[in-house]
Amino acid sequence: MPAPTRIDFDLDDRIEALVASGQLERGSAAYGIAQLVIHYGRDSLLPLQRELYETEITPLLAATAA
């Protein structure tokens, strides 16, 4: 895996808030994929990883932004 080009600290804060609220479990596949996005961006995801991110993480992020 290449070195991170830009860490998304805002997304990291939002993911950690989901963990703190019990909506996301640290160590889960979804959490791991969220970490990839934080460190490497969405474009780094494989198709199955992207699908999991879009079905599990994106709705949680959208609900907390509302």
mmCIF file of C-alpha atoms in Angstrom:
data_model
loop_
_atom_site.group_PDB
_atom_site.id
_atom_site.type_symbol
_atom_site.label_atom_id
_atom_site.label_comp_id
_atom_site.label_asym_id
_atom_site.label_seq_id
_atom_site.Cartn_x
_atom_site.Cartn_y
_atom_site.Cartn_z
ATOM 1 C CA MET A 1 0.000 0.000 0.000
ATOM 2 C CA PRO A 2 1.397 3.431 -0.854
ATOM 3 C CA ALA A 3 2.122 6.006 1.806
ATOM 4 C CA PRO A 4 -0.847 8.207 2.689
ATOM 5 C CA THR A 5 -0.923 11.340 0.604
ATOM 6 C CA ARG A 6 -3.369 13.271 2.763
ATOM 7 C CA ILE A 7 -5.046 12.119 5.949
ATOM 8 C CA ASP A 8 -8.666 13.213 6.192
ATOM 9 C CA PHE A 9 -8.792 14.327 9.822
ATOM 10 C CA ASP A 10 -12.411 15.464 9.527
ATOM 11 C CA LEU A 11 -13.500 12.000 8.387
ATOM 12 C CA ASP A 12 -11.381 10.454 11.136
ATOM 13 C CA ASP A 13 -13.214 12.568 13.732
ATOM 14 C CA ARG A 14 -16.595 11.590 12.280
ATOM 15 C CA ILE A 15 -15.701 7.878 12.239
ATOM 16 C CA GLU A 16 -14.471 8.041 15.841
ATOM 17 C CA ALA A 17 -17.746 9.744 16.823
ATOM 18 C CA LEU A 18 -19.625 6.811 15.264
ATOM 19 C CA VAL A 19 -17.483 4.420 17.316
ATOM 20 C CA ALA A 20 -18.085 6.413 20.498
ATOM 21 C CA SER A 21 -21.840 6.375 19.901
ATOM 22 C CA GLY A 22 -21.841 2.612 19.317
ATOM 23 C CA GLN A 23 -22.924 2.861 15.676
ATOM 24 C CA LEU A 24 -19.642 1.453 14.367
ATOM 25 C CA GLU A 25 -17.413 -1.155 15.969
ATOM 26 C CA ARG A 26 -13.678 -0.623 16.067
ATOM 27 C CA GLY A 27 -12.042 -3.668 14.471
ATOM 28 C CA SER A 28 -14.965 -4.427 12.152
ATOM 29 C CA ALA A 29 -14.531 -4.704 8.401
ATOM 30 C CA ALA A 30 -16.441 -1.442 7.919
ATOM 31 C CA TYR A 31 -14.153 0.337 10.389
ATOM 32 C CA GLY A 32 -11.070 -0.989 8.600
ATOM 33 C CA ILE A 33 -12.352 0.201 5.260
ATOM 34 C CA ALA A 34 -13.160 3.597 6.749
ATOM 35 C CA GLN A 35 -9.543 3.763 7.899
ATOM 36 C CA LEU A 36 -8.371 3.076 4.350
ATOM 37 C CA VAL A 37 -10.496 5.972 3.108
ATOM 38 C CA ILE A 38 -9.168 8.243 5.855
ATOM 39 C CA HIS A 39 -5.561 7.476 4.949
ATOM 40 C CA TYR A 40 -5.623 6.717 1.224
ATOM 41 C CA GLY A 41 -8.886 8.133 -0.140
ATOM 42 C CA ARG A 42 -11.929 6.474 -1.692
ATOM 43 C CA ASP A 43 -10.110 5.856 -4.954
ATOM 44 C CA SER A 44 -7.845 3.370 -3.166
ATOM 45 C CA LEU A 45 -10.710 0.981 -2.443
ATOM 46 C CA LEU A 46 -11.303 -2.223 -4.352
ATOM 47 C CA PRO A 47 -14.838 -2.653 -5.747
ATOM 48 C CA LEU A 48 -16.062 -4.848 -2.862
ATOM 49 C CA GLN A 49 -14.533 -2.492 -0.304
ATOM 50 C CA ARG A 50 -16.200 0.464 -1.990
ATOM 51 C CA GLU A 51 -19.548 -1.353 -1.932
ATOM 52 C CA LEU A 52 -19.234 -2.030 1.794
ATOM 53 C CA TYR A 53 -18.216 1.580 2.440
ATOM 54 C CA GLU A 54 -21.180 2.895 0.454
ATOM 55 C CA THR A 55 -23.706 0.559 2.106
ATOM 56 C CA GLU A 56 -22.473 0.723 5.713
ATOM 57 C CA ILE A 57 -20.456 3.887 6.301
ATOM 58 C CA THR A 58 -21.962 6.444 3.937
ATOM 59 C CA PRO A 59 -25.493 6.172 5.429
ATOM 60 C CA LEU A 60 -24.112 6.562 8.957
ATOM 61 C CA LEU A 61 -22.139 9.632 7.942
ATOM 62 C CA ALA A 62 -25.165 11.106 6.177
ATOM 63 C CA ALA A 63 -27.380 10.539 9.211
ATOM 64 C CA THR A 64 -24.914 12.299 11.513
ATOM 65 C CA ALA A 65 -24.566 15.232 9.112
ATOM 66 C CA ALA A 66 -28.325 15.849 9.066
#
